[in-house]
Amino acid sequence: MEKNYKTDQTMSPSNSDSKKNKSSNDIENKKISFPKNFYWGSATASHQVEGGNFNDWSEWEKNNADRLANQAKDRYGWMDIWEDIKPEVTDPNNYISGIACDHYNRYEEDFDLMRQLNLNAYRFSIEWSRIEPEEGKFNEKEIEHYKRFITALEKRGIEPFVTIWHWPIPLWLRDKGGWLSPDITRYFERYSKKLVEELPGVKYWITINEPHINSVQAYFRGEWPPAYKSFPKYHRVINNMIKTHNNTYKAIKKINPNLTVGIAKNNFGLIPYKNTFYNKIAKNIIDWWWNRRFLNKTQHSLDFIGLNYYFNEEKDVFGRDKKLPKEFSDMGFEINPKGIYSVLMQLKDYNKPIFITESGVADREDKIRKDYIYDILKSTHKAIQDGLGVRGHFYWSIIDNFEWDRGFAMKFGLIEVDYKNNLKRKVRDSGWYYGNIAKNNSLNL
Ligand code: BGC
């Protein structure tokens, strides 16, 4: 029977063993263990948590906050949480990143919380606009900041996984066309080399976060900066990203061949809407375009694949969603954590180590997050048993943060941030639940 995430009252947040009640066939006190040295982490991106950033996104926010607030009803009006979120999502301030979670200054406090949750890895991104605010001129003070940041992680035994680029770009690069610039690969490589040379303590590097999501939203759908609506531009950007990844990989390896370099790739499961011939063909084309093409073209420059998993989708022959999801998160995303299994298994073809570099759910009431984590991890464990080399899981996100064009109203955190009360942090029940799994390196069934 389909589980109804929204109405499953047996899953009270404080009842961490509630899974036991789920079915009489559940095996009492059974647990599944993860491989030795498994990385248990969480992830963030600089612009979403740091605060005080000045880049193409912060500029775009100022020009679009009113519009986003005015359009909130179209976006969320159909959802059962509409009345709850209305005050937030109709307020233009929701869409201005501002000081965000002030992670830039409060990182030690956040790292201490990660330790309390027994996490041994942290994926975060470095803010390009801080490091290179003017073309070719690096800001040594900001480099020092990230050095301190990484040392603070090392002191706590938390392995840094650094994303070189998680979406915003400096204004000088925006003015040169961003990812459409013919020189983007050279700029990206120069910036990446600087980071790798300056931060020798970092072993794991991720070049680009979700190339497809960013290029679709920013160059095809026109929803994110620079807000183009053009398939040819989107296509050019994706190809520039492929080239940039491959060249940057080589450049990093030249500095230190022992570093481990990968990508964070959003893949999703596709189910043909109606099992007709044309729908199956459409499914295969979308699957190739979205899930495989980038990996096919970068596979010789990947030491690992990072999977960002959020949903599966039913598509009809034109690639449109046909149905509203049965159960959905506060983002309106379908809730299908078990769907990660087939998406993971598809990666077997590449024969690389895998990290789940993101998976998480927007759940302001913390009602479904524990179930979600449970199902993601159980399905991941099944993939491991079926021969896939999954080396770690990073929950998105450690703290509530600025969810791009959705703003602060979307709550993804294992830790709640009280924006009305000095950005106070409070670990959610689901956070303790995840922390317990990390501590035991196993999941109670
Ligand atoms: C992105 C994150 C984002 C998350 C939730 C991922 O696509 O990498 O930056 O916050 O999804 O929407």
Short mmCIF file of C-alpha atoms and ligand atoms in Angstrom, two decimals:
data_model
loop_
_atom_site.label_atom_id
_atom_site.label_comp_id
_atom_site.label_asym_id
_atom_site.label_seq_id
_atom_site.Cartn_x
_atom_site.Cartn_y
_atom_site.Cartn_z
CA MET A 1 0.00 0.00 0.00
CA GLU A 2 1.20 3.52 -0.81
CA LYS A 3 2.29 5.30 2.30
CA ASN A 4 0.69 8.67 2.78
CA TYR A 5 3.53 10.83 4.03
CA LYS A 6 1.35 13.80 4.85
CA THR A 7 -1.14 11.96 6.99
CA ASP A 8 0.92 9.18 8.52
CA GLN A 9 0.22 10.00 12.17
CA THR A 10 2.11 6.96 13.42
CA MET A 11 5.30 8.78 12.48
CA SER A 12 5.36 11.14 15.43
CA PRO A 13 8.65 13.03 15.39
CA SER A 14 9.72 11.86 18.83
CA ASN A 15 9.04 8.23 18.09
CA SER A 16 12.25 7.19 16.44
CA ASP A 17 11.25 3.54 16.55
CA SER A 18 7.86 4.04 14.97
CA LYS A 19 8.96 2.04 11.93
CA LYS A 20 8.60 -1.02 14.07
CA ASN A 21 4.86 -0.51 14.11
CA LYS A 22 4.67 -0.23 10.39
CA SER A 23 3.97 -3.82 9.58
CA SER A 24 3.62 -6.98 11.58
CA ASN A 25 6.18 -8.57 9.28
CA ASP A 26 8.89 -6.10 10.23
CA ILE A 27 11.69 -7.92 11.88
CA GLU A 28 12.05 -6.77 15.48
CA ASN A 29 15.36 -5.11 16.33
CA LYS A 30 16.83 -5.74 12.92
CA LYS A 31 19.28 -3.27 11.54
CA ILE A 32 21.25 -2.83 8.38
CA SER A 33 24.85 -1.66 8.51
CA PHE A 34 26.70 0.53 6.07
CA PRO A 35 30.23 -0.11 4.82
CA LYS A 36 33.19 0.75 7.04
CA ASN A 37 34.42 4.35 6.63
CA PHE A 38 31.11 5.43 5.16
CA TYR A 39 30.79 9.21 5.01
CA TRP A 40 27.79 10.63 6.85
CA GLY A 41 27.41 14.25 5.97
CA SER A 42 25.21 17.11 5.04
CA ALA A 43 25.47 19.75 2.35
CA THR A 44 25.04 23.48 1.80
CA ALA A 45 25.91 26.09 -0.82
CA SER A 46 27.64 29.38 -0.05
CA HIS A 47 24.92 31.68 -1.32
CA GLN A 48 22.20 29.80 0.52
CA VAL A 49 23.80 30.00 3.96
CA GLU A 50 26.70 32.43 4.23
CA GLY A 51 24.99 35.80 3.97
CA GLY A 52 26.51 39.04 2.78
CA ASN A 53 27.17 37.87 -0.76
CA PHE A 54 27.36 40.22 -3.70
CA ASN A 55 26.95 38.38 -6.99
CA ASP A 56 24.59 37.95 -9.94
CA TRP A 57 22.01 36.27 -7.70
CA SER A 58 21.96 38.99 -5.03
CA GLU A 59 21.39 41.54 -7.82
CA TRP A 60 18.68 39.46 -9.45
CA GLU A 61 16.90 39.02 -6.09
CA LYS A 62 16.53 42.77 -5.68
CA ASN A 63 14.87 43.06 -9.07
CA ASN A 64 12.59 40.05 -8.70
CA ALA A 65 11.49 39.90 -5.06
CA ASP A 66 8.24 41.80 -5.62
CA ARG A 67 7.31 39.72 -8.63
CA LEU A 68 7.98 36.46 -6.78
CA ALA A 69 5.88 37.62 -3.82
CA ASN A 70 3.02 38.57 -6.16
CA GLN A 71 3.14 35.22 -7.91
CA ALA A 72 3.17 33.19 -4.69
CA LYS A 73 -0.50 32.23 -4.88
CA ASP A 74 -0.12 30.71 -8.36
CA ARG A 75 2.78 28.72 -7.10
CA TYR A 76 1.56 27.49 -3.73
CA GLY A 77 -2.17 28.27 -3.65
CA TRP A 78 -3.07 24.67 -4.56
CA MET A 79 -1.16 23.18 -1.65
CA ASP A 80 -2.59 22.32 1.76
CA ILE A 81 0.11 24.39 3.47
CA TRP A 82 -0.92 27.56 1.61
CA GLU A 83 -2.52 29.30 4.61
CA ASP A 84 0.52 28.52 6.79
CA ILE A 85 3.09 29.79 4.36
CA LYS A 86 1.10 32.68 2.93
CA PRO A 87 2.56 35.39 5.23
CA GLU A 88 6.10 34.32 4.34
CA VAL A 89 5.79 33.68 0.63
CA THR A 90 3.82 36.85 -0.10
CA ASP A 91 6.47 38.97 1.61
CA PRO A 92 9.17 40.23 -0.81
CA ASN A 93 11.80 39.96 1.96
CA ASN A 94 11.46 36.19 1.72
CA TYR A 95 13.24 36.40 -1.63
CA ILE A 96 16.26 38.47 -0.55
CA SER A 97 19.17 36.35 0.66
CA GLY A 98 20.60 39.16 2.85
CA ILE A 99 22.50 37.75 5.81
CA ALA A 100 20.94 34.30 5.14
CA CYS A 101 21.96 32.08 8.11
CA ASP A 102 25.16 34.04 8.76
CA HIS A 103 27.05 30.80 8.33
CA TYR A 104 29.97 32.96 7.16
CA ASN A 105 30.45 34.05 10.78
CA ARG A 106 28.75 31.25 12.69
CA TYR A 107 30.41 28.29 11.01
CA GLU A 108 32.12 27.04 14.19
CA GLU A 109 28.78 26.85 15.97
CA ASP A 110 27.38 24.92 12.99
CA PHE A 111 30.35 22.56 12.89
CA ASP A 112 29.88 21.86 16.61
CA LEU A 113 26.30 20.88 15.87
CA MET A 114 27.51 18.60 13.07
CA ARG A 115 29.78 16.91 15.60
CA GLN A 116 26.87 16.48 17.97
CA LEU A 117 25.10 14.74 15.12
CA ASN A 118 28.15 12.50 14.57
CA LEU A 119 28.68 13.69 11.02
CA ASN A 120 32.10 13.01 9.59
CA ALA A 121 31.81 14.95 6.32
CA TYR A 122 30.53 18.31 5.14
CA ARG A 123 29.87 19.35 1.57
CA PHE A 124 29.90 23.11 1.02
CA SER A 125 30.71 25.49 -1.79
CA ILE A 126 33.16 28.34 -2.07
CA GLU A 127 31.78 31.66 -3.17
CA TRP A 128 33.45 32.70 -6.42
CA SER A 129 32.46 36.35 -5.99
CA ARG A 130 34.35 36.50 -2.69
CA ILE A 131 37.51 34.88 -4.03
CA GLU A 132 37.65 36.78 -7.32
CA PRO A 133 35.55 39.93 -6.95
CA GLU A 134 37.35 41.50 -9.89
CA GLU A 135 38.54 39.67 -12.94
CA GLY A 136 41.88 37.98 -12.25
CA LYS A 137 42.27 39.64 -8.82
CA PHE A 138 42.05 37.26 -5.92
CA ASN A 139 41.01 38.42 -2.48
CA GLU A 140 43.57 37.02 -0.05
CA LYS A 141 41.45 37.86 2.99
CA GLU A 142 38.60 35.69 1.73
CA ILE A 143 41.03 32.88 0.93
CA GLU A 144 42.20 33.12 4.54
CA HIS A 145 38.57 32.86 5.64
CA TYR A 146 38.08 29.57 3.82
CA LYS A 147 41.41 28.29 5.17
CA ARG A 148 40.17 28.92 8.71
CA PHE A 149 36.85 27.33 7.80
CA ILE A 150 38.54 24.16 6.57
CA THR A 151 40.90 24.01 9.55
CA ALA A 152 37.87 24.25 11.85
CA LEU A 153 36.36 21.22 10.09
CA GLU A 154 39.60 19.27 10.27
CA LYS A 155 39.89 19.97 14.00
CA ARG A 156 36.52 18.32 14.48
CA GLY A 157 37.35 15.33 12.29
CA ILE A 158 34.92 16.38 9.56
CA GLU A 159 36.07 15.71 5.99
CA PRO A 160 35.55 18.68 3.65
CA PHE A 161 33.96 18.03 0.27
CA VAL A 162 34.28 21.28 -1.65
CA THR A 163 32.00 22.34 -4.48
CA ILE A 164 33.88 24.81 -6.65
CA TRP A 165 30.74 26.27 -8.19
CA HIS A 166 27.22 26.12 -6.77
CA TRP A 167 25.54 28.66 -9.07
CA PRO A 168 26.13 32.37 -8.41
CA ILE A 169 28.86 34.11 -10.39
CA PRO A 170 30.77 37.35 -9.80
CA LEU A 171 29.35 40.43 -11.50
CA TRP A 172 32.35 40.87 -13.82
CA LEU A 173 31.68 37.38 -15.18
CA ARG A 174 27.97 38.03 -15.50
CA ASP A 175 28.85 41.06 -17.62
CA LYS A 176 30.94 38.86 -19.89
CA GLY A 177 28.00 36.51 -20.52
CA GLY A 178 28.45 34.00 -17.69
CA TRP A 179 28.30 30.44 -18.99
CA LEU A 180 27.74 31.72 -22.51
CA SER A 181 31.11 33.45 -22.56
CA PRO A 182 33.54 31.78 -24.99
CA ASP A 183 36.17 32.17 -22.25
CA ILE A 184 34.20 30.59 -19.42
CA THR A 185 36.37 27.46 -19.33
CA ARG A 186 39.54 29.51 -18.95
CA TYR A 187 38.01 31.65 -16.17
CA PHE A 188 36.70 28.61 -14.32
CA GLU A 189 40.01 26.79 -14.57
CA ARG A 190 41.96 29.78 -13.28
CA TYR A 191 39.64 30.14 -10.29
CA SER A 192 39.70 26.39 -9.58
CA LYS A 193 43.49 26.18 -9.74
CA LYS A 194 43.77 29.01 -7.26
CA LEU A 195 41.47 27.19 -4.83
CA VAL A 196 43.25 23.87 -5.15
CA GLU A 197 46.67 25.47 -4.67
CA GLU A 198 45.55 27.51 -1.67
CA LEU A 199 43.55 24.76 0.07
CA PRO A 200 45.83 21.71 0.06
CA GLY A 201 43.91 20.12 2.96
CA VAL A 202 40.94 19.39 0.71
CA LYS A 203 40.96 15.93 -0.86
CA TYR A 204 37.49 15.86 -2.42
CA TRP A 205 36.56 18.39 -5.08
CA ILE A 206 33.28 18.77 -6.95
CA THR A 207 33.58 21.03 -9.99
CA ILE A 208 29.96 21.91 -10.83
CA ASN A 209 26.73 21.48 -8.93
CA GLU A 210 23.86 20.15 -11.06
CA PRO A 211 24.81 21.38 -14.51
CA HIS A 212 21.39 20.56 -15.97
CA ILE A 213 19.24 22.14 -13.27
CA ASN A 214 21.16 25.38 -13.41
CA SER A 215 21.28 25.65 -17.18
CA VAL A 216 17.60 24.74 -17.62
CA GLN A 217 16.40 27.23 -15.03
CA ALA A 218 18.75 30.03 -16.02
CA TYR A 219 19.05 29.70 -19.80
CA PHE A 220 15.99 27.74 -20.95
CA ARG A 221 13.09 28.46 -18.58
CA GLY A 222 14.21 31.97 -17.77
CA GLU A 223 13.47 31.51 -14.07
CA TRP A 224 16.91 32.21 -12.62
CA PRO A 225 19.58 34.70 -13.57
CA PRO A 226 20.46 35.52 -16.34
CA ALA A 227 16.87 34.50 -17.21
CA TYR A 228 17.16 33.52 -20.86
CA LYS A 229 14.47 31.46 -22.57
CA SER A 230 16.40 29.83 -25.34
CA PHE A 231 17.07 26.21 -26.18
CA PRO A 232 20.19 27.00 -28.26
CA LYS A 233 21.64 28.97 -25.33
CA TYR A 234 20.85 26.15 -22.90
CA HIS A 235 22.52 23.70 -25.25
CA ARG A 236 25.60 25.90 -25.54
CA VAL A 237 25.81 26.28 -21.77
CA ILE A 238 25.60 22.53 -21.16
CA ASN A 239 28.36 21.95 -23.69
CA ASN A 240 30.46 24.67 -22.06
CA MET A 241 29.94 22.96 -18.71
CA ILE A 242 31.06 19.61 -20.10
CA LYS A 243 34.21 21.13 -21.55
CA THR A 244 34.84 23.13 -18.39
CA HIS A 245 34.52 20.08 -16.18
CA ASN A 246 36.90 18.03 -18.32
CA ASN A 247 39.54 20.77 -18.50
CA THR A 248 39.28 21.61 -14.81
CA TYR A 249 39.66 17.94 -13.91
CA LYS A 250 42.93 17.81 -15.84
CA ALA A 251 44.15 21.07 -14.33
CA ILE A 252 43.47 19.85 -10.77
CA LYS A 253 45.14 16.51 -11.40
CA LYS A 254 48.20 18.32 -12.72
CA ILE A 255 48.51 20.14 -9.40
CA ASN A 256 48.02 16.97 -7.38
CA PRO A 257 47.18 13.62 -9.00
CA ASN A 258 46.06 12.24 -5.63
CA LEU A 259 43.07 14.54 -5.32
CA THR A 260 39.64 13.09 -5.91
CA VAL A 261 37.53 15.05 -8.37
CA GLY A 262 33.89 14.54 -9.30
CA ILE A 263 30.62 16.19 -10.17
CA ALA A 264 27.30 16.63 -8.34
CA LYS A 265 24.74 15.49 -10.86
CA ASN A 266 20.99 15.73 -10.48
CA ASN A 267 19.44 12.60 -11.98
CA PHE A 268 15.87 11.47 -11.72
CA GLY A 269 13.85 8.39 -12.44
CA LEU A 270 11.55 8.51 -15.42
CA ILE A 271 8.38 6.58 -15.74
CA PRO A 272 6.66 6.76 -19.13
CA TYR A 273 3.20 8.20 -18.75
CA LYS A 274 1.09 5.40 -20.18
CA ASN A 275 3.09 2.55 -21.52
CA THR A 276 2.70 3.42 -25.17
CA PHE A 277 5.38 3.17 -27.84
CA TYR A 278 5.81 6.94 -28.19
CA ASN A 279 5.87 7.57 -24.49
CA LYS A 280 8.56 4.95 -24.05
CA ILE A 281 10.62 6.62 -26.76
CA ALA A 282 10.13 10.01 -25.13
CA LYS A 283 11.19 8.55 -21.82
CA ASN A 284 14.39 7.16 -23.34
CA ILE A 285 15.27 10.44 -25.02
CA ILE A 286 14.76 12.47 -21.85
CA ASP A 287 16.65 9.87 -19.86
CA TRP A 288 19.59 10.07 -22.25
CA TRP A 289 19.55 13.86 -22.41
CA TRP A 290 19.19 14.49 -18.68
CA ASN A 291 20.67 11.52 -16.89
CA ARG A 292 23.32 10.17 -19.20
CA ARG A 293 24.71 12.60 -21.76
CA PHE A 294 26.73 14.74 -19.34
CA LEU A 295 28.13 11.67 -17.60
CA ASN A 296 28.90 9.94 -20.90
CA LYS A 297 30.92 12.94 -21.98
CA THR A 298 32.78 13.44 -18.69
CA GLN A 299 33.22 9.87 -17.53
CA HIS A 300 36.95 9.83 -18.25
CA SER A 301 37.38 12.87 -16.01
CA LEU A 302 35.49 11.61 -12.98
CA ASP A 303 36.98 9.92 -9.93
CA PHE A 304 33.49 9.63 -8.50
CA ILE A 305 29.93 10.50 -9.35
CA GLY A 306 27.95 12.58 -6.88
CA LEU A 307 24.22 11.98 -7.18
CA ASN A 308 21.75 14.66 -6.14
CA TYR A 309 18.39 12.91 -5.91
CA TYR A 310 15.06 14.60 -5.30
CA PHE A 311 12.33 12.99 -7.39
CA ASN A 312 11.04 10.70 -10.10
CA GLU A 313 8.77 11.99 -12.80
CA GLU A 314 6.07 10.71 -15.05
CA LYS A 315 6.39 12.19 -18.50
CA ASP A 316 4.16 12.05 -21.52
CA VAL A 317 5.43 12.06 -25.06
CA PHE A 318 6.10 15.79 -25.03
CA GLY A 319 7.99 15.63 -21.78
CA ARG A 320 5.21 17.30 -19.81
CA ASP A 321 4.16 16.23 -16.36
CA LYS A 322 0.77 14.65 -16.70
CA LYS A 323 -0.39 14.31 -13.16
CA LEU A 324 0.02 16.10 -9.89
CA PRO A 325 2.07 13.98 -7.54
CA LYS A 326 0.11 11.92 -5.04
CA GLU A 327 2.20 13.00 -2.09
CA PHE A 328 4.34 16.05 -2.22
CA SER A 329 6.78 18.05 -0.15
CA ASP A 330 6.44 21.75 0.69
CA MET A 331 8.26 22.42 -2.59
CA GLY A 332 5.50 20.60 -4.47
CA PHE A 333 7.97 17.84 -5.35
CA GLU A 334 6.69 14.30 -5.49
CA ILE A 335 7.82 12.32 -2.46
CA ASN A 336 9.42 9.17 -3.69
CA PRO A 337 12.55 8.41 -1.67
CA LYS A 338 12.53 4.75 -2.71
CA GLY A 339 12.89 5.92 -6.30
CA ILE A 340 16.54 6.57 -5.54
CA TYR A 341 17.25 2.87 -5.97
CA SER A 342 16.76 2.73 -9.73
CA VAL A 343 18.49 6.09 -10.23
CA LEU A 344 21.47 4.81 -8.27
CA MET A 345 21.56 1.51 -10.14
CA GLN A 346 21.65 3.33 -13.47
CA LEU A 347 25.02 4.72 -12.40
CA LYS A 348 26.45 1.21 -12.23
CA ASP A 349 27.26 1.45 -15.95
CA TYR A 350 29.99 4.00 -15.16
CA ASN A 351 31.82 1.80 -12.72
CA LYS A 352 32.80 4.65 -10.36
CA PRO A 353 32.54 5.23 -6.64
CA ILE A 354 29.30 7.02 -5.81
CA PHE A 355 28.46 9.63 -3.22
CA ILE A 356 24.92 10.79 -2.66
CA THR A 357 25.90 14.44 -2.59
CA GLU A 358 22.32 15.60 -1.89
CA SER A 359 18.99 14.16 -0.94
CA GLY A 360 16.50 15.89 1.29
CA VAL A 361 13.00 17.17 1.70
CA ALA A 362 11.34 20.53 2.42
CA ASP A 363 9.16 19.78 5.42
CA ARG A 364 8.43 22.76 7.66
CA GLU A 365 6.63 20.66 10.25
CA ASP A 366 9.27 17.93 10.33
CA LYS A 367 6.51 15.38 9.83
CA ILE A 368 7.91 13.36 6.98
CA ARG A 369 11.67 13.88 7.11
CA LYS A 370 12.40 10.82 9.25
CA ASP A 371 10.42 8.54 6.97
CA TYR A 372 12.11 10.12 4.01
CA ILE A 373 15.59 9.56 5.45
CA TYR A 374 14.71 6.00 6.36
CA ASP A 375 13.49 5.15 2.87
CA ILE A 376 16.42 6.87 1.14
CA LEU A 377 18.92 4.98 3.27
CA LYS A 378 17.20 1.66 3.06
CA SER A 379 17.09 1.92 -0.73
CA THR A 380 20.72 3.04 -0.79
CA HIS A 381 21.67 0.04 1.28
CA LYS A 382 19.88 -2.21 -1.19
CA ALA A 383 21.90 -0.64 -4.03
CA ILE A 384 25.10 -1.30 -2.07
CA GLN A 385 24.08 -4.91 -1.60
CA ASP A 386 23.42 -5.13 -5.29
CA GLY A 387 27.00 -4.18 -6.00
CA LEU A 388 27.06 -0.39 -6.23
CA GLY A 389 30.00 1.31 -4.51
CA VAL A 390 28.19 4.01 -2.55
CA ARG A 391 30.70 5.68 -0.21
CA GLY A 392 28.66 8.30 1.55
CA HIS A 393 25.40 10.18 1.99
CA PHE A 394 24.99 13.93 2.38
CA TYR A 395 21.62 15.07 3.62
CA TRP A 396 20.40 18.36 2.11
CA SER A 397 20.64 20.41 4.17
CA ILE A 398 22.29 20.76 7.57
CA ILE A 399 20.36 23.98 8.30
CA ASP A 400 17.31 25.73 6.88
CA ASN A 401 18.51 28.19 4.30
CA PHE A 402 17.79 30.43 1.33
CA GLU A 403 16.08 28.22 -1.23
CA TRP A 404 16.87 30.29 -4.36
CA ASP A 405 13.70 31.70 -5.97
CA ARG A 406 11.57 30.12 -3.20
CA GLY A 407 13.38 32.00 -0.47
CA PHE A 408 13.48 31.21 3.24
CA ALA A 409 10.00 29.68 3.42
CA MET A 410 11.27 26.25 2.36
CA LYS A 411 12.73 24.35 5.31
CA PHE A 412 15.14 21.62 4.35
CA GLY A 413 17.26 21.62 7.51
CA LEU A 414 18.13 18.89 9.95
CA ILE A 415 18.56 21.99 12.06
CA GLU A 416 15.91 24.68 12.23
CA VAL A 417 16.97 28.32 11.93
CA ASP A 418 14.76 30.81 13.75
CA TYR A 419 14.92 33.86 11.49
CA LYS A 420 12.88 35.90 13.95
CA ASN A 421 15.13 35.14 16.87
CA ASN A 422 18.72 35.98 16.05
CA LEU A 423 19.07 33.02 13.65
CA LYS A 424 19.00 30.62 16.58
CA ARG A 425 19.72 27.02 15.63
CA LYS A 426 17.70 24.09 16.99
CA VAL A 427 18.22 20.48 15.98
CA ARG A 428 14.99 18.92 14.71
CA ASP A 429 13.89 15.45 15.79
CA SER A 430 14.75 14.22 12.31
CA GLY A 431 18.22 15.71 12.82
CA TRP A 432 18.78 13.61 15.94
CA TYR A 433 17.41 10.63 14.05
CA TYR A 434 19.94 11.10 11.24
CA GLY A 435 22.68 11.71 13.81
CA ASN A 436 21.91 8.42 15.47
CA ILE A 437 22.17 6.56 12.19
CA ALA A 438 25.53 8.25 11.57
CA LYS A 439 26.73 7.30 15.05
CA ASN A 440 25.87 3.63 14.63
CA ASN A 441 26.70 3.49 10.92
CA SER A 442 23.49 1.53 10.66
CA LEU A 443 19.76 1.92 10.25
CA ASN A 444 17.28 0.26 12.56
CA LEU A 445 14.55 -1.48 10.62
C1 BGC B 1 20.36 22.26 -5.21
C2 BGC B 1 20.24 22.98 -3.90
C3 BGC B 1 18.79 23.19 -3.53
C4 BGC B 1 18.13 21.84 -3.43
C5 BGC B 1 16.67 21.86 -3.00
C6 BGC B 1 19.36 21.12 -5.39
O1 BGC B 1 18.91 21.10 -6.69
O2 BGC B 1 21.66 21.81 -5.42
O3 BGC B 1 20.96 24.18 -3.97
O4 BGC B 1 18.62 23.92 -2.38
O5 BGC B 1 18.17 21.21 -4.69
O6 BGC B 1 15.86 22.42 -3.95
#
